[in-house]
Short mmCIF file of C-alpha atoms in Angstrom, two decimals:
data_model
loop_
_atom_site.label_atom_id
_atom_site.label_comp_id
_atom_site.label_asym_id
_atom_site.label_seq_id
_atom_site.Cartn_x
_atom_site.Cartn_y
_atom_site.Cartn_z
CA MET A 1 148.83 -50.30 -71.92
CA ARG A 2 145.46 -48.72 -72.74
CA TYR A 3 145.41 -46.77 -75.98
CA SER A 4 143.71 -43.37 -75.89
CA ILE A 5 144.16 -39.79 -76.99
CA PHE A 6 145.90 -39.18 -73.64
CA SER A 7 148.37 -42.07 -74.00
CA LEU A 8 149.09 -40.84 -77.53
CA ALA A 9 149.76 -37.32 -76.27
CA ARG A 10 151.90 -38.62 -73.39
CA GLN A 11 153.98 -40.78 -75.76
CA ALA A 12 154.30 -37.92 -78.25
CA LEU A 13 155.82 -35.75 -75.52
CA ASN A 14 158.14 -38.66 -74.74
CA TYR A 15 159.22 -38.97 -78.41
CA HIS A 16 157.25 -42.25 -78.68
CA LYS A 17 159.91 -44.12 -76.73
CA GLY A 18 157.58 -45.62 -74.15
CA TRP A 19 155.22 -47.78 -76.23
CA GLU A 20 155.03 -51.35 -74.95
CA LYS A 21 154.86 -54.38 -77.20
CA ALA A 22 151.23 -55.28 -77.97
CA TRP A 23 151.79 -58.90 -76.88
CA ARG A 24 154.52 -60.95 -75.22
CA SER A 25 156.72 -63.56 -76.92
CA PRO A 26 156.70 -66.15 -74.14
CA GLU A 27 158.66 -69.40 -73.90
CA LEU A 28 156.67 -72.55 -74.63
CA LYS A 29 155.63 -74.32 -71.40
CA PRO A 30 155.70 -78.16 -71.27
CA SER A 31 151.96 -78.46 -70.73
CA TYR A 32 148.74 -76.50 -71.19
CA ASP A 33 145.02 -77.02 -70.53
CA ALA A 34 144.45 -76.58 -74.26
CA VAL A 35 146.50 -75.90 -77.39
CA ILE A 36 145.15 -74.03 -80.40
CA ILE A 37 147.05 -74.76 -83.62
CA GLY A 38 147.13 -71.75 -85.91
CA ALA A 39 147.40 -68.09 -84.88
CA GLY A 40 145.24 -66.67 -87.64
CA GLY A 41 142.04 -64.76 -87.02
CA HIS A 42 139.98 -67.84 -86.20
CA GLY A 43 142.61 -69.40 -83.91
CA LEU A 44 143.31 -66.18 -82.01
CA ALA A 45 139.58 -65.46 -81.68
CA THR A 46 139.09 -68.98 -80.31
CA ALA A 47 141.81 -68.44 -77.69
CA TYR A 48 140.44 -64.98 -76.86
CA TYR A 49 136.91 -66.23 -76.20
CA MET A 50 138.16 -69.32 -74.32
CA ALA A 51 139.93 -66.95 -71.93
CA LYS A 52 137.23 -64.30 -71.82
CA GLU A 53 134.04 -66.36 -71.78
CA HIS A 54 135.24 -69.60 -70.21
CA GLY A 55 138.11 -68.54 -67.96
CA MET A 56 140.61 -70.85 -69.69
CA THR A 57 143.82 -68.85 -69.59
CA ASN A 58 146.40 -71.64 -69.37
CA ILE A 59 146.33 -72.17 -73.11
CA ALA A 60 148.77 -71.74 -75.98
CA VAL A 61 148.29 -70.73 -79.59
CA VAL A 62 151.07 -72.19 -81.73
CA GLU A 63 151.80 -70.79 -85.16
CA LYS A 64 154.29 -72.03 -87.77
CA GLY A 65 154.97 -68.54 -89.16
CA TRP A 66 153.96 -65.17 -87.76
CA LEU A 67 150.52 -64.45 -86.37
CA GLY A 68 148.00 -63.35 -88.97
CA GLY A 69 150.45 -64.28 -91.75
CA GLY A 70 148.32 -66.91 -93.46
CA ASN A 71 144.90 -66.39 -94.95
CA THR A 72 144.02 -63.72 -92.37
CA GLY A 73 146.54 -61.44 -94.06
CA ARG A 74 145.70 -62.56 -97.60
CA ASN A 75 141.97 -62.00 -97.99
CA THR A 76 140.00 -59.09 -99.42
CA THR A 77 138.56 -58.15 -95.96
CA ILE A 78 134.89 -58.30 -96.94
CA ILE A 79 132.30 -58.65 -94.17
CA ARG A 80 128.69 -59.62 -94.87
CA SER A 81 126.09 -62.04 -93.56
CA ASN A 82 123.66 -62.41 -96.46
CA TYR A 83 123.58 -66.20 -96.71
CA LEU A 84 120.63 -68.32 -97.76
CA GLN A 85 120.54 -71.13 -95.21
CA ASP A 86 119.44 -70.61 -91.58
CA ALA A 87 122.59 -72.23 -90.15
CA SER A 88 124.83 -69.92 -92.18
CA ILE A 89 122.81 -66.82 -91.33
CA ALA A 90 123.13 -67.68 -87.63
CA ILE A 91 126.94 -67.87 -87.59
CA TYR A 92 127.71 -65.07 -90.07
CA ASP A 93 125.23 -62.73 -88.38
CA LEU A 94 126.76 -63.52 -84.97
CA ALA A 95 130.16 -62.64 -86.45
CA HIS A 96 128.82 -59.48 -88.06
CA LYS A 97 127.33 -58.27 -84.77
CA LEU A 98 130.54 -59.01 -82.85
CA TYR A 99 132.59 -57.18 -85.51
CA ALA A 100 130.55 -54.01 -84.93
CA ASP A 101 131.84 -53.63 -81.34
CA LEU A 102 135.30 -55.21 -81.60
CA SER A 103 137.30 -51.97 -81.75
CA GLN A 104 135.77 -50.76 -78.46
CA GLU A 105 136.06 -54.19 -76.86
CA PHE A 106 139.73 -54.52 -77.85
CA ASN A 107 140.66 -50.87 -77.28
CA TYR A 108 142.29 -51.39 -80.67
CA ASN A 109 141.05 -50.01 -83.97
CA ILE A 110 140.16 -52.77 -86.43
CA MET A 111 138.86 -50.11 -88.85
CA PHE A 112 135.49 -51.81 -89.24
CA SER A 113 133.80 -49.96 -92.06
CA PRO A 114 130.17 -50.97 -92.73
CA ARG A 115 130.15 -49.06 -95.97
CA GLY A 116 127.52 -51.10 -97.80
CA LEU A 117 127.84 -54.14 -100.03
CA LEU A 118 126.26 -54.89 -103.40
CA MET A 119 125.99 -58.27 -105.04
CA LEU A 120 125.21 -57.58 -108.68
CA CYS A 121 122.45 -59.43 -110.48
CA GLN A 122 123.60 -59.84 -114.08
CA THR A 123 121.30 -62.59 -115.29
CA GLU A 124 117.59 -63.23 -114.71
CA HIS A 125 118.50 -66.34 -112.73
CA GLU A 126 120.88 -64.48 -110.50
CA LEU A 127 118.25 -61.78 -109.86
CA ARG A 128 115.72 -64.43 -108.88
CA GLY A 129 118.28 -66.24 -106.75
CA PHE A 130 119.14 -63.09 -104.82
CA GLN A 131 115.46 -62.21 -104.41
CA ARG A 132 115.06 -65.57 -102.74
CA THR A 133 118.11 -64.90 -100.53
CA ALA A 134 116.73 -61.46 -99.66
CA HIS A 135 113.41 -62.98 -98.57
CA ALA A 136 115.23 -65.59 -96.46
CA ASN A 137 117.40 -62.86 -94.91
CA ARG A 138 114.45 -60.64 -94.04
CA ILE A 139 112.67 -63.57 -92.36
CA ALA A 140 115.83 -64.03 -90.30
CA GLY A 141 115.81 -60.35 -89.39
CA LEU A 142 118.73 -59.19 -91.58
CA GLU A 143 118.27 -55.82 -93.20
CA CYS A 144 118.69 -56.02 -96.95
CA GLU A 145 117.00 -54.97 -100.15
CA ILE A 146 116.92 -55.70 -103.86
CA ILE A 147 117.67 -52.50 -105.74
CA ASP A 148 117.25 -51.61 -109.41
CA ARG A 149 119.86 -50.50 -111.94
CA LYS A 150 119.22 -46.80 -111.35
CA ARG A 151 119.95 -47.16 -107.64
CA VAL A 152 123.04 -49.29 -108.38
CA LYS A 153 124.34 -46.51 -110.60
CA GLU A 154 123.72 -43.95 -107.84
CA LEU A 155 125.67 -46.05 -105.34
CA VAL A 156 128.41 -47.01 -107.81
CA PRO A 157 128.79 -44.25 -110.40
CA ILE A 158 131.74 -46.00 -112.08
CA ILE A 159 129.74 -49.10 -112.96
CA ASN A 160 129.01 -50.00 -116.58
CA ASP A 161 125.20 -49.73 -116.73
CA ARG A 162 124.81 -50.03 -120.49
CA ASP A 163 122.06 -52.18 -121.95
CA ASP A 164 124.44 -53.75 -124.44
CA ALA A 165 126.96 -54.95 -121.82
CA ARG A 166 127.76 -58.65 -122.08
CA TYR A 167 126.12 -59.11 -118.67
CA PRO A 168 123.91 -56.03 -118.12
CA ILE A 169 123.17 -54.91 -114.58
CA LEU A 170 119.60 -55.98 -113.81
CA GLY A 171 119.76 -54.95 -110.18
CA ALA A 172 121.63 -55.86 -107.04
CA TYR A 173 121.27 -57.36 -103.62
CA TYR A 174 122.20 -54.54 -101.23
CA GLN A 175 123.27 -55.12 -97.62
CA ALA A 176 123.86 -51.62 -96.23
CA SER A 177 125.60 -52.97 -93.11
CA GLY A 178 128.12 -55.04 -95.08
CA GLY A 179 131.61 -53.69 -95.55
CA THR A 180 135.25 -54.26 -94.69
CA ALA A 181 137.70 -54.20 -91.77
CA ARG A 182 141.47 -54.11 -91.49
CA HIS A 183 142.40 -57.80 -91.55
CA ASP A 184 145.73 -57.44 -89.71
CA GLY A 185 144.00 -55.29 -87.12
CA VAL A 186 141.55 -58.10 -86.38
CA ALA A 187 144.37 -60.60 -85.81
CA TRP A 188 146.41 -58.10 -83.78
CA GLY A 189 143.42 -57.06 -81.69
CA TYR A 190 142.57 -60.66 -80.79
CA ALA A 191 146.26 -61.41 -80.12
CA ARG A 192 146.63 -58.41 -77.82
CA GLY A 193 143.38 -59.21 -76.01
CA ALA A 194 144.19 -62.90 -75.56
CA ASP A 195 147.77 -62.17 -74.47
CA LYS A 196 146.55 -59.71 -71.85
CA MET A 197 144.42 -62.46 -70.30
CA GLY A 198 147.45 -64.76 -70.09
CA VAL A 199 147.24 -66.79 -73.30
CA ASP A 200 150.69 -67.74 -74.65
CA ILE A 201 151.05 -67.02 -78.37
CA ILE A 202 154.03 -68.98 -79.68
CA GLN A 203 155.13 -67.90 -83.17
CA ASN A 204 157.63 -69.67 -85.45
CA CYS A 205 156.56 -72.97 -83.87
CA GLU A 206 155.45 -75.52 -86.44
CA VAL A 207 153.40 -78.53 -85.42
CA THR A 208 155.07 -81.77 -86.56
CA GLY A 209 152.84 -84.35 -84.91
CA LEU A 210 149.79 -85.01 -82.77
CA GLN A 211 150.06 -87.61 -80.01
CA ARG A 212 147.22 -89.99 -79.27
CA GLU A 213 146.75 -92.57 -76.55
CA GLY A 214 143.95 -94.73 -77.86
CA ASP A 215 141.04 -92.42 -78.52
CA GLN A 216 142.39 -89.51 -76.50
CA ILE A 217 144.64 -86.71 -77.70
CA VAL A 218 147.55 -86.29 -75.26
CA GLY A 219 150.10 -84.02 -76.85
CA VAL A 220 151.35 -81.83 -79.66
CA GLU A 221 154.83 -82.20 -81.13
CA THR A 222 156.33 -78.97 -82.39
CA THR A 223 159.64 -77.64 -83.63
CA LYS A 224 160.05 -76.03 -80.19
CA GLY A 225 159.35 -79.20 -78.22
CA THR A 226 156.48 -81.41 -77.16
CA ILE A 227 153.45 -80.01 -75.34
CA LYS A 228 151.31 -82.14 -73.04
CA THR A 229 147.62 -81.33 -73.34
CA ASN A 230 144.24 -83.03 -73.40
CA LYS A 231 142.54 -80.55 -75.70
CA VAL A 232 143.69 -79.51 -79.16
CA GLY A 233 141.84 -77.16 -81.47
CA VAL A 234 143.00 -77.34 -85.08
CA VAL A 235 142.35 -73.98 -86.75
CA THR A 236 144.65 -74.19 -89.76
CA ALA A 237 142.36 -73.63 -92.72
CA GLY A 238 144.24 -74.36 -95.92
CA HIS A 239 146.23 -77.02 -94.06
CA THR A 240 143.38 -78.66 -92.13
CA SER A 241 143.79 -82.03 -93.91
CA HIS A 242 147.56 -81.93 -93.39
CA ILE A 243 147.35 -81.37 -89.61
CA MET A 244 144.39 -83.70 -89.03
CA GLN A 245 146.26 -86.54 -90.80
CA MET A 246 148.81 -86.32 -87.98
CA ALA A 247 146.06 -87.63 -85.69
CA GLY A 248 144.89 -90.13 -88.30
CA VAL A 249 141.71 -88.24 -89.13
CA GLN A 250 140.62 -87.87 -92.77
CA MET A 251 138.82 -84.68 -93.77
CA PRO A 252 136.25 -83.99 -96.53
CA ILE A 253 138.41 -81.13 -97.78
CA GLU A 254 140.54 -80.18 -100.76
CA SER A 255 143.11 -77.36 -100.59
CA VAL A 256 143.22 -74.94 -103.50
CA CYS A 257 144.78 -71.57 -104.16
CA LEU A 258 142.72 -68.37 -104.13
CA GLN A 259 144.38 -65.20 -105.39
CA ALA A 260 143.81 -61.50 -104.86
CA MET A 261 145.51 -58.31 -105.99
CA VAL A 262 145.64 -54.59 -105.28
CA SER A 263 146.07 -51.73 -107.72
CA GLU A 264 148.24 -48.66 -107.39
CA PRO A 265 146.61 -46.16 -105.00
CA ILE A 266 144.21 -43.70 -106.63
CA LYS A 267 141.70 -41.07 -105.48
CA PRO A 268 138.38 -42.40 -104.12
CA ILE A 269 136.23 -43.84 -106.91
CA ILE A 270 134.11 -46.41 -105.10
CA ASP A 271 132.81 -46.26 -101.51
CA VAL A 272 130.99 -49.59 -101.35
CA VAL A 273 131.97 -53.22 -101.87
CA VAL A 274 130.81 -54.67 -105.19
CA MET A 275 130.65 -58.38 -105.88
CA ALA A 276 129.91 -59.62 -109.40
CA ASN A 277 129.34 -63.33 -109.04
CA THR A 278 128.29 -64.14 -112.59
CA VAL A 279 131.54 -62.83 -114.05
CA HIS A 280 133.67 -63.84 -111.00
CA GLY A 281 135.12 -60.70 -109.48
CA TYR A 282 134.77 -58.42 -106.49
CA MET A 283 136.22 -55.04 -105.70
CA SER A 284 136.42 -52.40 -103.01
CA GLN A 285 138.76 -49.48 -102.31
CA SER A 286 141.03 -49.46 -99.28
CA ASP A 287 141.63 -46.40 -97.12
CA LYS A 288 145.03 -46.08 -98.82
CA GLY A 289 143.26 -45.77 -102.18
CA GLU A 290 144.22 -49.16 -103.59
CA LEU A 291 141.50 -51.13 -105.34
CA VAL A 292 141.31 -54.51 -103.60
CA ILE A 293 140.35 -57.17 -106.11
CA GLY A 294 139.53 -60.84 -105.80
CA GLY A 295 138.05 -63.54 -107.97
CA GLY A 296 137.67 -67.27 -108.33
CA ALA A 297 139.87 -70.04 -106.97
CA ASP A 298 142.16 -72.26 -109.03
CA ALA A 299 140.75 -75.62 -110.04
CA TYR A 300 143.42 -77.99 -108.71
CA ASN A 301 144.88 -79.03 -105.35
CA ASN A 302 147.77 -76.80 -104.40
CA TYR A 303 149.73 -75.94 -101.26
CA ALA A 304 152.17 -73.56 -102.97
CA GLN A 305 150.55 -70.19 -102.05
CA ARG A 306 150.99 -69.07 -105.64
CA GLY A 307 148.27 -69.56 -108.19
CA SER A 308 147.74 -69.56 -111.91
CA PHE A 309 147.72 -66.52 -114.17
CA THR A 310 144.51 -67.83 -115.75
CA SER A 311 142.52 -66.95 -112.65
CA LEU A 312 143.92 -63.41 -112.41
CA GLU A 313 143.29 -62.81 -116.10
CA HIS A 314 139.73 -64.04 -115.70
CA THR A 315 139.12 -61.72 -112.73
CA ALA A 316 140.69 -58.70 -114.46
CA THR A 317 138.64 -59.31 -117.60
CA ALA A 318 135.42 -59.47 -115.61
CA LEU A 319 136.12 -56.32 -113.62
CA VAL A 320 137.26 -54.24 -116.60
CA GLU A 321 133.95 -55.11 -118.26
CA THR A 322 132.05 -54.13 -115.10
CA PHE A 323 134.14 -51.01 -114.29
CA PRO A 324 135.61 -49.69 -117.58
CA ILE A 325 137.36 -46.85 -115.70
CA ILE A 326 139.94 -49.27 -114.24
CA SER A 327 141.15 -50.60 -117.60
CA ARG A 328 144.47 -48.66 -117.58
CA LEU A 329 145.18 -49.15 -113.89
CA LYS A 330 148.40 -50.89 -112.88
CA MET A 331 148.25 -53.76 -110.42
CA MET A 332 150.75 -53.29 -107.63
CA ARG A 333 150.71 -56.60 -105.78
CA GLN A 334 149.24 -60.05 -106.30
CA TRP A 335 149.27 -63.00 -103.93
CA GLY A 336 147.72 -66.38 -103.24
CA GLY A 337 146.41 -68.13 -100.17
CA ILE A 338 145.54 -71.79 -99.69
CA VAL A 339 141.89 -72.34 -98.83
CA ASP A 340 139.94 -75.40 -97.68
CA MET A 341 137.12 -76.46 -99.98
CA THR A 342 134.37 -78.70 -98.61
CA GLY A 343 131.77 -80.54 -100.67
CA ASP A 344 128.92 -78.20 -99.73
CA ARG A 345 131.13 -75.07 -99.55
CA SER A 346 130.24 -74.57 -95.89
CA PRO A 347 132.74 -74.65 -93.02
CA ILE A 348 133.46 -77.43 -90.53
CA ILE A 349 133.31 -76.59 -86.82
CA SER A 350 133.31 -79.94 -85.15
CA MET A 351 134.19 -82.47 -82.53
CA THR A 352 136.00 -85.52 -83.94
CA ASP A 353 136.19 -89.25 -83.21
CA VAL A 354 139.36 -88.51 -81.23
CA LYS A 355 138.57 -87.27 -77.71
CA GLY A 356 139.94 -83.78 -77.10
CA LEU A 357 140.55 -83.08 -80.80
CA TYR A 358 138.42 -80.30 -82.25
CA VAL A 359 138.55 -78.89 -85.75
CA ASN A 360 137.58 -75.55 -87.24
CA GLY A 361 138.26 -75.23 -90.97
CA GLY A 362 136.77 -75.69 -94.40
CA TRP A 363 136.07 -71.98 -94.67
CA GLY A 364 136.56 -72.02 -98.43
CA THR A 365 136.99 -68.56 -99.88
CA GLY A 366 135.08 -66.71 -97.15
CA GLY A 367 136.59 -67.15 -93.70
CA PHE A 368 137.47 -63.58 -92.80
CA LYS A 369 133.90 -62.35 -92.35
CA SER A 370 133.15 -65.07 -89.83
CA ILE A 371 136.19 -64.76 -87.54
CA PRO A 372 134.47 -63.44 -84.37
CA GLY A 373 131.47 -65.79 -84.65
CA SER A 374 133.64 -68.78 -85.50
CA GLY A 375 135.98 -68.12 -82.56
CA PHE A 376 133.08 -67.56 -80.18
CA VAL A 377 131.27 -70.83 -80.94
CA PHE A 378 134.47 -72.89 -81.29
CA ALA A 379 135.74 -71.67 -77.90
CA ASP A 380 132.43 -72.74 -76.37
CA THR A 381 132.64 -76.11 -78.14
CA ILE A 382 136.15 -76.79 -76.80
CA ALA A 383 135.48 -75.50 -73.28
CA ASN A 384 132.30 -77.53 -72.79
CA ASP A 385 133.24 -80.54 -74.93
CA ARG A 386 129.99 -80.40 -76.90
CA PRO A 387 129.02 -78.49 -80.02
CA HIS A 388 127.73 -74.95 -79.48
CA PRO A 389 124.16 -74.80 -80.89
CA VAL A 390 125.25 -72.44 -83.69
CA ALA A 391 128.22 -74.72 -84.51
CA GLU A 392 126.25 -77.97 -84.41
CA PRO A 393 124.95 -77.93 -88.02
CA PHE A 394 128.57 -77.44 -89.19
CA GLY A 395 129.73 -80.73 -87.63
CA LEU A 396 131.46 -83.50 -89.57
CA LYS A 397 128.40 -85.74 -89.10
CA ARG A 398 126.56 -83.80 -91.79
CA PHE A 399 128.58 -85.59 -94.47
CA VAL A 400 127.33 -88.97 -93.25
CA ARG A 401 123.75 -87.88 -92.74
CA GLY A 402 123.44 -85.81 -95.89
CA GLU A 403 122.46 -82.69 -93.92
CA PHE A 404 124.43 -80.33 -96.11
CA ILE A 405 124.42 -76.58 -95.73
CA ASP A 406 124.44 -75.95 -99.41
CA GLU A 407 125.58 -72.40 -99.99
CA SER A 408 127.41 -72.89 -103.27
CA VAL A 409 124.11 -72.30 -105.01
CA ALA A 410 123.27 -69.25 -102.96
CA SER A 411 126.44 -67.27 -103.27
CA GLY A 412 128.15 -68.43 -106.43
CA VAL A 413 131.89 -68.05 -106.46
CA ALA A 414 132.44 -65.19 -104.06
CA HIS A 415 131.66 -67.02 -100.88
CA MET B 1 150.31 -71.67 -114.59
CA LEU B 2 150.68 -75.39 -115.09
CA GLU B 3 151.97 -76.89 -118.32
CA ILE B 4 150.33 -80.23 -118.92
CA LYS B 5 150.92 -83.03 -121.40
CA CYS B 6 148.07 -85.26 -122.52
CA PRO B 7 149.29 -88.90 -122.62
CA VAL B 8 146.54 -89.82 -125.10
CA CYS B 9 147.02 -87.33 -127.97
CA GLY B 10 150.42 -86.02 -126.88
CA VAL B 11 149.48 -82.32 -126.92
CA VAL B 12 151.31 -80.03 -124.49
CA GLY B 13 149.23 -77.10 -123.30
CA GLU B 14 148.54 -74.64 -120.53
CA GLU B 15 146.17 -75.66 -117.75
CA SER B 16 143.37 -73.60 -119.31
CA ASP B 17 143.38 -76.12 -122.19
CA PHE B 18 142.60 -78.84 -119.65
CA HIS B 19 140.00 -79.47 -116.96
CA GLY B 20 141.02 -80.65 -113.50
CA GLY B 21 139.01 -83.63 -112.26
CA GLY B 22 140.26 -83.94 -108.68
CA GLN B 23 141.54 -86.93 -106.74
CA ALA B 24 142.05 -90.15 -108.72
CA HIS B 25 141.80 -93.85 -107.80
CA ILE B 26 138.71 -93.55 -105.63
CA ARG B 27 136.73 -96.77 -105.32
CA ARG B 28 133.02 -96.35 -105.95
CA PRO B 29 131.36 -98.68 -103.45
CA ALA B 30 128.20 -99.09 -105.53
CA SER B 31 130.26 -100.64 -108.34
CA HIS B 32 131.44 -103.46 -106.12
CA ASP B 33 128.67 -104.33 -103.70
CA PRO B 34 125.60 -102.21 -104.41
CA ALA B 35 123.43 -104.01 -101.88
CA ASN B 36 125.67 -103.25 -98.90
CA ILE B 37 126.80 -99.65 -98.83
CA SER B 38 126.98 -97.92 -95.49
CA ASP B 39 126.45 -94.18 -95.13
CA GLU B 40 130.11 -93.90 -94.09
CA GLU B 41 131.33 -95.63 -97.26
CA GLN B 42 129.20 -93.37 -99.40
CA ARG B 43 130.55 -90.33 -97.54
CA ASP B 44 134.12 -91.51 -98.08
CA TYR B 45 133.43 -91.95 -101.79
CA LEU B 46 131.70 -88.61 -102.29
CA PHE B 47 133.49 -86.26 -99.89
CA MET B 48 136.56 -87.64 -98.10
CA ARG B 49 139.75 -86.56 -99.82
CA HIS B 50 143.32 -87.39 -98.89
CA ASN B 51 144.47 -83.88 -99.94
CA PRO B 52 148.17 -84.47 -99.19
CA LYS B 53 150.87 -81.86 -99.03
CA GLY B 54 153.08 -83.65 -101.57
CA LEU B 55 152.44 -86.45 -104.05
CA HIS B 56 148.87 -86.26 -105.43
CA PHE B 57 147.20 -88.60 -107.93
CA GLU B 58 144.58 -86.81 -109.98
CA ARG B 59 142.45 -86.81 -113.11
CA TRP B 60 142.51 -84.30 -115.95
CA ARG B 61 140.54 -83.96 -119.17
CA CYS B 62 142.16 -82.84 -122.42
CA ASP B 63 139.44 -80.21 -122.98
CA ARG B 64 140.76 -78.45 -126.08
CA GLY B 65 142.60 -81.43 -127.52
CA CYS B 66 141.39 -84.99 -127.85
CA GLY B 67 138.73 -84.70 -125.13
CA LYS B 68 139.90 -87.81 -123.27
CA TRP B 69 140.26 -88.16 -119.50
CA PHE B 70 143.68 -89.20 -118.20
CA HIS B 71 145.61 -89.59 -114.95
CA ALA B 72 148.50 -87.53 -113.62
CA ALA B 73 150.71 -87.62 -110.54
CA ARG B 74 151.75 -84.18 -109.28
CA ASP B 75 153.47 -82.69 -106.26
CA THR B 76 151.06 -80.19 -104.63
CA VAL B 77 153.89 -78.12 -103.15
CA SER B 78 156.23 -77.79 -106.16
CA ASN B 79 153.44 -78.35 -108.73
CA GLU B 80 155.84 -80.63 -110.65
CA PHE B 81 154.15 -83.38 -112.68
CA LYS B 82 155.76 -86.75 -111.89
CA ALA B 83 153.88 -88.86 -114.44
CA TYR B 84 151.00 -88.93 -116.91
CA TYR B 85 149.20 -92.21 -117.55
CA SER B 86 146.01 -93.42 -119.14
CA ILE B 87 142.66 -93.39 -117.35
CA GLN B 88 142.63 -97.22 -117.26
CA GLU B 89 146.11 -97.49 -115.76
CA LEU B 90 147.69 -97.39 -112.34
CA PRO B 91 150.64 -95.08 -111.67
CA PRO B 92 154.26 -96.25 -112.18
CA VAL B 93 155.37 -98.63 -109.42
CA GLU B 94 157.86 -96.20 -107.85
CA LEU B 95 155.06 -93.64 -107.42
CA MET B 96 152.71 -96.27 -105.99
CA LYS B 97 155.41 -97.02 -103.43
CA ALA B 98 155.62 -93.33 -102.53
CA ALA B 99 151.84 -92.98 -102.16
CA THR B 100 150.34 -92.08 -98.78
CA GLY B 101 146.95 -92.29 -97.09
CA THR B 102 144.07 -94.10 -98.76
CA TRP B 103 146.10 -94.49 -101.97
CA ALA B 104 148.79 -96.53 -100.17
CA GLU B 105 146.04 -98.89 -99.03
CA TYR B 106 144.53 -99.05 -102.52
CA PHE B 107 147.82 -99.69 -104.34
CA LYS B 108 149.16 -102.18 -101.77
CA ASP B 109 148.31 -105.38 -103.64
CA LYS B 110 148.56 -103.88 -107.13
CA MET B 111 152.29 -103.23 -107.38
CA VAL B 112 153.32 -105.66 -110.07
CA ALA B 113 155.83 -104.48 -112.65
CA LYS B 114 154.19 -103.58 -115.93
#
């Protein structure tokens, strides 16, 4: 069913009894041309572009919980593309450009809001680092600017701009086209689009094993039965190591918990996204009025989806110092998600030594912003059995060859 | 919040009193045969991690206590610590038997009762 003002009016007259489900809940078939493990943003986007760009519609997306219920529903919804390295700029900019038109493409509102994004410079080193990033971005054609404290204060009136602050605001990197989107909407839009083209999305279906015959992947064992297939895309960031071990493949990844929280809803006080990397915190305000707050990850391996109070305390401390107005605000919800950490803090989009086994993970603390780009290049990689040019630098080979895409220096903690 | 006990000085503290050091019992190839290290071995040493959902052997440093490094075995799902042992030691035999992945390989010929 196409959504429009007319369908809304028609359904209103019909007491909203005629709305169809946005996607089917099909039975699992015994075999598919390809199986995508993980119905989060990246997995659903992969399936969507496989169907749309490569005509592969006999595919399944299997998900152990409900679609969009992992990290896609747990992030702070920030979208930006201001990375330092060329390879990163290529994929995050592709994602950013796709995000801009997704609502129209889906006929489904993902509430993309390019409201502007500031990365504060609170030390001389950080200022110089971001000036370097800004130069690199402008060479790559990304619009951005370094702004001074006065301009920061104009854009963010609630910010603490005092000279005697522990980390005074020296300026900021400003990407006017950065912003947020509704994370569930992104997952639901891709699910609806993929389903419409015939992709089977199987929820509550946990993968328990991967079947190999020699070097070739031949099947996926799940709690709903075994699926025969020659192509498997693993898109289970947070659990990438866990799933890949089922095929006997080791990954250069550690899983840690990253937490976020939202405040009680209040009137609008901030209309941009602010990231303060030196003090480890970032904040924006949702359309409901809640302040959406995130910070640094915990420092130990963890699959429990609940993190340590230390990290929350650290984030709250940093943000109260940066935005004194929020000091008496109550936090309404707090949650944790398990994220993949790679050695160079860049993702892995790769073929593997097992034929027909592809992996997309290692997104660290910043996967949401890249969903459309990641899905687009991973779909192409799976369909053509060779790395998409934008995905190639993110292959597993880089850890052998030392060709790292070192972004941990460029973007600090909020990555 | 984890509560951790240092096996060296005996102090019990919150995790913020300690510093996590990641996966333990990783063989450094250069210490054994420096002349013959392949790129793959060096990658395995630097970047490959077993990262299991379950029993994990790891290193911690007693940051605000005695300052010593030590080993711990912890479940990454329940976060329960199964054992603490010194940085020179191997885990208790029953935990070595339960180890998976590269650890199982590493402990295979080292399981003699202490």
